[in-house]
Tab-separated table of C-alpha atoms in Angstrom:
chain	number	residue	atom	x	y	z
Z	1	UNK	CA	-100.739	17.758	-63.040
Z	2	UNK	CA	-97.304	17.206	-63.444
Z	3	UNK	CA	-95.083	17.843	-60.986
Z	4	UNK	CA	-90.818	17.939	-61.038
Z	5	UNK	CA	-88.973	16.667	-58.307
Z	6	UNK	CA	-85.951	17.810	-56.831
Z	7	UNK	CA	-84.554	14.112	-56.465
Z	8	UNK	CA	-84.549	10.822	-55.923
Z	9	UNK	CA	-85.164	9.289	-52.397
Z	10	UNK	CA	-85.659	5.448	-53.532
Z	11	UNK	CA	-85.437	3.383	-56.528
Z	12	UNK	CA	-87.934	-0.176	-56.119
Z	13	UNK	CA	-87.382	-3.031	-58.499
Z	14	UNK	CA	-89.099	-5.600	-58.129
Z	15	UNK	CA	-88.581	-9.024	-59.558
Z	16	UNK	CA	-85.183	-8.342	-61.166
Z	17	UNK	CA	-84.426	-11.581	-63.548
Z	18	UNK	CA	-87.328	-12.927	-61.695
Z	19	UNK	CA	-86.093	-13.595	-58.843
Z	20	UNK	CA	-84.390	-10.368	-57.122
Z	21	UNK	CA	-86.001	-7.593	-55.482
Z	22	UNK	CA	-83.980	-3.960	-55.279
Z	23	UNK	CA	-84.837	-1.227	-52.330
Z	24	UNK	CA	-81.991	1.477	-52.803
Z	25	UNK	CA	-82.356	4.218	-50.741
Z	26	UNK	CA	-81.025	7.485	-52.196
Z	27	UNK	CA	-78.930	10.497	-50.771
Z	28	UNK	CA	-79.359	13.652	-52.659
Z	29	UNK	CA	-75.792	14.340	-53.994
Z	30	UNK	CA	-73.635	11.462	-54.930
Z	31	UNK	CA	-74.952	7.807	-55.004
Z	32	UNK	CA	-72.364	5.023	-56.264
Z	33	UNK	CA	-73.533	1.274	-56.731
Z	34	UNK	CA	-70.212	-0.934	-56.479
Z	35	UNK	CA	-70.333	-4.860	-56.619
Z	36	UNK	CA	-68.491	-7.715	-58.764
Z	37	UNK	CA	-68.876	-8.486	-62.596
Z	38	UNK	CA	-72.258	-9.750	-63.483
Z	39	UNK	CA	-74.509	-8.771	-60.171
Z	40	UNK	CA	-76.555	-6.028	-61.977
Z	41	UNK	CA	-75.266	-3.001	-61.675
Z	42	UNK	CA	-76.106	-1.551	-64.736
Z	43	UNK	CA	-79.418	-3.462	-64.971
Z	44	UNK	CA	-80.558	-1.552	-62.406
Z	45	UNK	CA	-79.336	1.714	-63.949
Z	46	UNK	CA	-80.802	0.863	-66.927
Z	47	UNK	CA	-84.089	-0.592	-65.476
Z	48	UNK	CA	-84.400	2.811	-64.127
Z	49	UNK	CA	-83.648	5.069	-66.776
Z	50	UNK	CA	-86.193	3.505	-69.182
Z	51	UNK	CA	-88.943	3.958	-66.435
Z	52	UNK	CA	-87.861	7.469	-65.965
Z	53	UNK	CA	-88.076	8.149	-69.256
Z	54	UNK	CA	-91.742	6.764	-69.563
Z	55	UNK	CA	-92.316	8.570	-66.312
Z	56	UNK	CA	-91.496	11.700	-67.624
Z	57	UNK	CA	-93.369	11.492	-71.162
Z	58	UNK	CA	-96.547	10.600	-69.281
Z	59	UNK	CA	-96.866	7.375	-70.686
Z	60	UNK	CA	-97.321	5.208	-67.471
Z	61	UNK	CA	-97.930	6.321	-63.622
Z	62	UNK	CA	-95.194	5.618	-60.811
Z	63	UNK	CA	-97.310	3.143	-59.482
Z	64	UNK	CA	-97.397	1.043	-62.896
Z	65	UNK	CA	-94.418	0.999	-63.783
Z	66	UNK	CA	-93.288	-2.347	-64.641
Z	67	UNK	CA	-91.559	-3.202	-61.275
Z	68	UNK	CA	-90.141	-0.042	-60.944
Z	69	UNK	CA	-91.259	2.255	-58.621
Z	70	UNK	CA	-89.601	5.530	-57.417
Z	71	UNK	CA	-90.057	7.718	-54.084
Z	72	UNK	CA	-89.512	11.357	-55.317
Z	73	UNK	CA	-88.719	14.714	-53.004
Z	74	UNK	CA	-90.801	16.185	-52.715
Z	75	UNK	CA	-93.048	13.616	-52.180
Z	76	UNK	CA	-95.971	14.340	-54.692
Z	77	UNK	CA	-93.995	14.530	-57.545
Z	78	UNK	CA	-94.032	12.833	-60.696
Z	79	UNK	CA	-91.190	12.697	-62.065
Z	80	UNK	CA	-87.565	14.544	-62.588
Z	81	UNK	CA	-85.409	15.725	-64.905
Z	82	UNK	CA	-82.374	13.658	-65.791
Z	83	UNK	CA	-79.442	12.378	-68.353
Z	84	UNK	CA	-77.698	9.171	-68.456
Z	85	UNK	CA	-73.917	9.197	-69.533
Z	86	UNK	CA	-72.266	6.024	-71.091
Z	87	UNK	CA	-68.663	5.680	-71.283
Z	88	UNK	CA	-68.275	3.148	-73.721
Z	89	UNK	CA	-66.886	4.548	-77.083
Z	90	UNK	CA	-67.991	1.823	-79.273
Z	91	UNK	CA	-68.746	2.620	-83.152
Z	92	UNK	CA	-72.056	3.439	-84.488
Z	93	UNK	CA	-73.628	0.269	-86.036
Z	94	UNK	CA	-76.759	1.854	-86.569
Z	95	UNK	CA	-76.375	2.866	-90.891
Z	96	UNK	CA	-79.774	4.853	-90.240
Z	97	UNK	CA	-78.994	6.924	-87.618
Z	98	UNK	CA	-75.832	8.103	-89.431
Z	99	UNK	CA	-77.201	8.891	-92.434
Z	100	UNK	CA	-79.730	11.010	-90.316
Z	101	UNK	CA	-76.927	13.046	-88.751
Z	102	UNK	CA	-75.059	13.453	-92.359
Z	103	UNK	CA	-71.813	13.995	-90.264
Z	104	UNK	CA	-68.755	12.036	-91.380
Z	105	UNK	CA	-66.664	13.014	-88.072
Z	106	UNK	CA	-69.842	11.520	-85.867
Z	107	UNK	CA	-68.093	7.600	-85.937
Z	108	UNK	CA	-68.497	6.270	-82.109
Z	109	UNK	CA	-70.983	6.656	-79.629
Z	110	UNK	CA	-69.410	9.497	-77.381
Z	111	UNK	CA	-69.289	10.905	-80.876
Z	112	UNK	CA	-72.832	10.922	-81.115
Z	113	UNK	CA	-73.517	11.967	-77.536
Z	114	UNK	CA	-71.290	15.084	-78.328
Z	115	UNK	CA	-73.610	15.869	-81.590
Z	116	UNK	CA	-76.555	16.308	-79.382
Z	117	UNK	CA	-74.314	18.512	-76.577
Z	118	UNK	CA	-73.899	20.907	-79.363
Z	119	UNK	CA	-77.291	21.315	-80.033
Z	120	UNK	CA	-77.751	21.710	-76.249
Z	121	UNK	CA	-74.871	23.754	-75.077
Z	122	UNK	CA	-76.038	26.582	-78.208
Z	123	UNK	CA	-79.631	26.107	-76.283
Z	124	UNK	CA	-78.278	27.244	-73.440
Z	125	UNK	CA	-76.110	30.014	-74.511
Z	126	UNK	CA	-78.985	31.700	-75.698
Z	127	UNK	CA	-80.906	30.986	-72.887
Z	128	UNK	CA	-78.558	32.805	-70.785
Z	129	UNK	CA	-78.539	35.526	-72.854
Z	130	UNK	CA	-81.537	36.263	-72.710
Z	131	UNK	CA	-81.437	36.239	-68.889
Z	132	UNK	CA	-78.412	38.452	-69.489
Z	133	UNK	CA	-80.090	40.923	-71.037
Z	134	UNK	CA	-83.438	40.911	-69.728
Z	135	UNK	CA	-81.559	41.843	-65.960
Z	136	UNK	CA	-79.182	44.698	-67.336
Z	137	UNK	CA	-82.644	46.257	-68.507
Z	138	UNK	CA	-84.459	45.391	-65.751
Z	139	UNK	CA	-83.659	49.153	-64.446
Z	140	UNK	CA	-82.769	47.654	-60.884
Z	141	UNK	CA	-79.220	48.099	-59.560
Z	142	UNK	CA	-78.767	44.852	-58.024
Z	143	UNK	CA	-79.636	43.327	-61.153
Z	144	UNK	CA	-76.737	44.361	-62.731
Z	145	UNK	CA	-74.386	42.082	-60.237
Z	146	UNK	CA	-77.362	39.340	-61.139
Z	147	UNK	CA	-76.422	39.501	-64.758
Z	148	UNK	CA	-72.804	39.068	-64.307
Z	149	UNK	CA	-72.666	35.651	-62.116
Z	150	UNK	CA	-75.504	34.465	-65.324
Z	151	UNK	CA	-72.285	33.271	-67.284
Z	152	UNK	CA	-70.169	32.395	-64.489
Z	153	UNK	CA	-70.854	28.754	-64.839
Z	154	UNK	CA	-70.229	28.781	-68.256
Z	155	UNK	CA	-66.756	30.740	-67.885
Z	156	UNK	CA	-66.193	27.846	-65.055
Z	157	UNK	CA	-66.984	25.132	-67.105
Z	158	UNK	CA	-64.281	26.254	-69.863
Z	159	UNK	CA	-61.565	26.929	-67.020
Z	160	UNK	CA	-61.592	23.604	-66.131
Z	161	UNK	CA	-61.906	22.314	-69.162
Z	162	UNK	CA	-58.326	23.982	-70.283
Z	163	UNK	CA	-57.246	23.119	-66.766
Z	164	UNK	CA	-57.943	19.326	-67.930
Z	165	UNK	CA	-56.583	19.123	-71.316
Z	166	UNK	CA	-53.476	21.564	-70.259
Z	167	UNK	CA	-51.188	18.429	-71.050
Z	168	UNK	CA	-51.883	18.671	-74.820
Z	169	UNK	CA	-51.858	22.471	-75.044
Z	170	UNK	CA	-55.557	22.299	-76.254
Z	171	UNK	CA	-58.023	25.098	-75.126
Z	172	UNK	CA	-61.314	26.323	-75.355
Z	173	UNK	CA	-61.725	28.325	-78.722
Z	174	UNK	CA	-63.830	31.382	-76.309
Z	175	UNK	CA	-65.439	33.075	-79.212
Z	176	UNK	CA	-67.218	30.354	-80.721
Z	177	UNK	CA	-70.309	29.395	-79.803
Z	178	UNK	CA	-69.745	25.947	-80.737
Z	179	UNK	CA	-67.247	23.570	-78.872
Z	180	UNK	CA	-64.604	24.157	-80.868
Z	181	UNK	CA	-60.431	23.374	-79.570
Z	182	UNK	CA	-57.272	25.215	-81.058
Z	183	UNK	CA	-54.106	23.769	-80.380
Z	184	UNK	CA	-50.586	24.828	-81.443
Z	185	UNK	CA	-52.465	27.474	-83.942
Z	186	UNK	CA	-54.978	24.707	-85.013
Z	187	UNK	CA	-59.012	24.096	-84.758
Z	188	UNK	CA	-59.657	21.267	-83.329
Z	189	UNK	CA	-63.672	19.886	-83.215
Z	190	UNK	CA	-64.718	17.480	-80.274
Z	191	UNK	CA	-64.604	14.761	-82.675
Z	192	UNK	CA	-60.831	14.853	-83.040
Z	193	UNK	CA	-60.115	14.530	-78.939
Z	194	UNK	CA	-58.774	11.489	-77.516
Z	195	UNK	CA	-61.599	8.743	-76.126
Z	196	UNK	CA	-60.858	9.957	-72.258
Z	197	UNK	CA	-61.055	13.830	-73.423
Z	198	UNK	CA	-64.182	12.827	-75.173
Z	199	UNK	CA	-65.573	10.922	-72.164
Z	200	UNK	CA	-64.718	14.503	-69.755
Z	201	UNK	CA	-66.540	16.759	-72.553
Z	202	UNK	CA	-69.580	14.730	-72.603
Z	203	UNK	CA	-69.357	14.938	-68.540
Z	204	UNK	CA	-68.804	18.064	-67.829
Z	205	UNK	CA	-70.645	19.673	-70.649
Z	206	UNK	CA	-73.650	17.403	-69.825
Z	207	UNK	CA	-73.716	18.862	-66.421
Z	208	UNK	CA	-73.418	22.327	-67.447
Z	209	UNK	CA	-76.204	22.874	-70.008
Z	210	UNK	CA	-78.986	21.617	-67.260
Z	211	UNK	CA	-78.210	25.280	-65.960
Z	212	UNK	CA	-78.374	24.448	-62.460
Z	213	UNK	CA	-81.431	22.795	-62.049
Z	214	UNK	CA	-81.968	19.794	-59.815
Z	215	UNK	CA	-81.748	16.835	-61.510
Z	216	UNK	CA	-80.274	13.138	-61.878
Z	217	UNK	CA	-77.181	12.208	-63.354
Z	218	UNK	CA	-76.550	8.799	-64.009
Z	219	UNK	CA	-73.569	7.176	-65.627
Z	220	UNK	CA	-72.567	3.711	-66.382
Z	221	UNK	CA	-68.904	3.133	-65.129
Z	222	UNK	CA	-67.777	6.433	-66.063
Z	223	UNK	CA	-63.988	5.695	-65.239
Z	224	UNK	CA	-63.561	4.051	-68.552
Z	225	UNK	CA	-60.722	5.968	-70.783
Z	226	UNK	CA	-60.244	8.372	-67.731
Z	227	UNK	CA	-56.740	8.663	-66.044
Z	228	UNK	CA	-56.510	7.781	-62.827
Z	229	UNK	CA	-56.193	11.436	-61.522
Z	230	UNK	CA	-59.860	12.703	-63.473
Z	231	UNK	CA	-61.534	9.808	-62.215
Z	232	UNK	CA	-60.034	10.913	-58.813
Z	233	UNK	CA	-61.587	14.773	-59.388
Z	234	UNK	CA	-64.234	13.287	-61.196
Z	235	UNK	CA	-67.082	14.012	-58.658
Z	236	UNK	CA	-66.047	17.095	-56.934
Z	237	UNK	CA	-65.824	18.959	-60.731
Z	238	UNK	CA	-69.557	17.664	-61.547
Z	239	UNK	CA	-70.788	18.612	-58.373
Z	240	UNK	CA	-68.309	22.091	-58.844
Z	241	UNK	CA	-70.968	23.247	-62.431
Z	242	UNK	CA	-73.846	21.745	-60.403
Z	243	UNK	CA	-74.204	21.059	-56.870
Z	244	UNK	CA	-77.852	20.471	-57.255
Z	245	UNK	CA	-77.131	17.250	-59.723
Z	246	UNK	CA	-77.923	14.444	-57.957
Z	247	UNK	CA	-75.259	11.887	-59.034
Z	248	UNK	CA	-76.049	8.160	-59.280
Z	249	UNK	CA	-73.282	6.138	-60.641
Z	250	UNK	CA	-71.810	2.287	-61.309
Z	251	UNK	CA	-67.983	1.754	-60.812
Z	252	UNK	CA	-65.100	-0.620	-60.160
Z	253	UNK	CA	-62.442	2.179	-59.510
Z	254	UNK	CA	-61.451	2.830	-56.213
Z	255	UNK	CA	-59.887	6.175	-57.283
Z	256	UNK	CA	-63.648	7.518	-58.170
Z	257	UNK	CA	-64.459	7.081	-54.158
Z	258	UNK	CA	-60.865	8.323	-52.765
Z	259	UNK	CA	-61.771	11.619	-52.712
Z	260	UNK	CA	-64.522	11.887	-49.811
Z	261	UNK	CA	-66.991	9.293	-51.055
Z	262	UNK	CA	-66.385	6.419	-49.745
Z	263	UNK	CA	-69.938	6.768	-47.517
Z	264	UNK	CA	-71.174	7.384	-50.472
Z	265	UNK	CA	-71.047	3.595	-51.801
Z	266	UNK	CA	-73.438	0.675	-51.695
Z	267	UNK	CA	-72.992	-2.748	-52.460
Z	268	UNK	CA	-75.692	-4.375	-54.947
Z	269	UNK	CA	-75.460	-7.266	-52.332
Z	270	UNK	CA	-76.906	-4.984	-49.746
Z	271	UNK	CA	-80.213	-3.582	-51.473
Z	272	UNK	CA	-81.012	-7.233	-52.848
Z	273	UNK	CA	-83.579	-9.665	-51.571
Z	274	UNK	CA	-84.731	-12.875	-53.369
C-alpha cells in the first residue's frame, strides 16, 4: 500500500556521469545545494525529480530506481508529494503543446507553468469552500472560528502578493476567482507581468494551492529575474503560506542565504564520492 511521506531525509545517486556517487542528507525545511558552474547541481535536482515522479505513479519501487534511492520520514513510506519550479522564462518551442492549450497569451515557459496554476489555484478555492461550509454547518461552536482561519492562507497569499508588486501599483483583482491584476483602472492577466513578477506568482502561488500539506519544493536557481531584495525574502515568504514545504533548492546568490540560511547550504563537493 501506498504510503505519503512527510519528507525527505536522503537523496542516493549513485553513479552520476558514471563516475560520481551523491549521499545528501536532508533537513526538513530548507535545503540549498550551492557549488560552481558545471558540478551538477541541477543534475541532481533533476535526477531526482524524474525518480520521484516514477515513485509516485507506481511505476518502479525505491529500491529500483535507477541509481536513485530516497530515505523517506516516516520511514515506510513510499513516496511524497512534490512540485518542481524552473525559473528560466524561455519560449515555448514545443508547436504541439501550444496548439493544445489554444491560448495566444501562453508564449514562455513561466507562461505555461502559470496556465496550469490556474487550473490549480480554482481547485483549491473550491476545495476550501467546501471545508468552509461543511464547518459553519457542522452545528459545533468552535467550528465556526475553524471555518474562518480556512481562507486565511489564501487572504495571506494575496497580501503579499500586493505587498510585492506595490512598486507598479498592481493588485490582486479579490473577486475573481481567477488570477487576475488591475492596475491604474486596468485588468491585467498573469501573462502580461514582468519575467521576475511572473517568476514570484508561480512561487508563491505554487506553494499555496498544496493547502498546507507536507511536501517538497524544489526549484532550479530560483533567483533568476528576481531583485535582489525578493530573492532576499524569498524563503521566509514560502515557508510564511507553508511551513510544512520542505524546500530543496540550487543557487549562486548569496542574497537567497542572507537571511538565516546560511546552515542551511551544502556544497555539491561535500556529498560527492568517485
Amino acid at each position: 500500500m501506498k504510503k505519503r511521506a512527510d519528507y525527505i531525509k536522503r537523496i542516493e545517486i549513485k553513479g552520476l556521469w558514471g563516475r560520481k556517487n551523491i549521499s545528501w542528507d536532508l533537513r526538513a525545511d530548507v535545503n540549498i545545494l550551492s557549488g560552481a558552474n558545471g558540478i551538477g547541481k541541477s543534475t541532481i535536482l533533476n535526477n531526482s525529480v524524474n525518480i520521484l515522479n516514477k515513485l509516485e505513479g507506481g511505476a518502479l519501487s525505491n529500491e529500483d530506481s535507477m541509481g536513485v534511492s530516497f530515505t523517506f520520514s516516516p520511514e515506510d513510506a513510499t513516496y511524497i508529494c512534490y512540485d518542481i519550479i524552473r525559473s528560466f522564462d524561455r519560449p515555448l518551442i514545443n508547436s504541439g503543446l501550444l496548439e493544445k492549450i489554444g491560448n495566444q497569451n501562453v508564449q514562455t515557459e513561466l507562461d505555461w507553468q502559470l496556465y496550469q496554476l490556474q487550473r490549480r489555484y480554482l481547485d483549491y478555492q473550491v476545495n476550501i469552500g467546501n471545508r468552509i461550509i461543511e464547518l459553519l454547518t457542522s452545528g459545533v461552536i468552535e467550528d465556526q472560528t475553524k471555518a474562518a482561519e480556512v481562507s486565511m492562507p489564501k487572504t495571506k497569499f494575496q497580501d503579499l502578493i500586493d505587498d510585492l508588486f506595490s512598486d507598479t501599483g498592481k493588485k490582486i483583482l479579490r473577486k475573481s476567482n481567477e488570477i487576475l491584476f488591475e492596475q491604474e483602472g486596468e485588468t491585467l492577466t498573469p501573462y502580461q507581468l514582468s519575467s521576475g513578477e511572473k517568476q514570484m506568482l508561480v512561487i508563491l502561488l505554487t506553494v499555496l494551492v498544496q493547502d498546507n500539506q507536507h511536501y517538497a519544493l524544489f526549484m532550479d536557481e530560483p533567483e533568476i529575474s528576481l531583485h535582489v531584495e525578493w530573492q532576499q525574502r524569498l524563503i521566509q515568504l514560502i515557508r510564511s503560506l507553508n511551513p510544512n514545504a520542505q524546500i530543496i533548492l540550487t543557487t549562486h546568490s548569496p542574497a537567497v542565504i542572507m537571511n538565516g540560511w546560511m546552515d542551511a547550504v551544502t556544497e555539491v563537493s561535500d556529498i560527492t564520492t568517485r
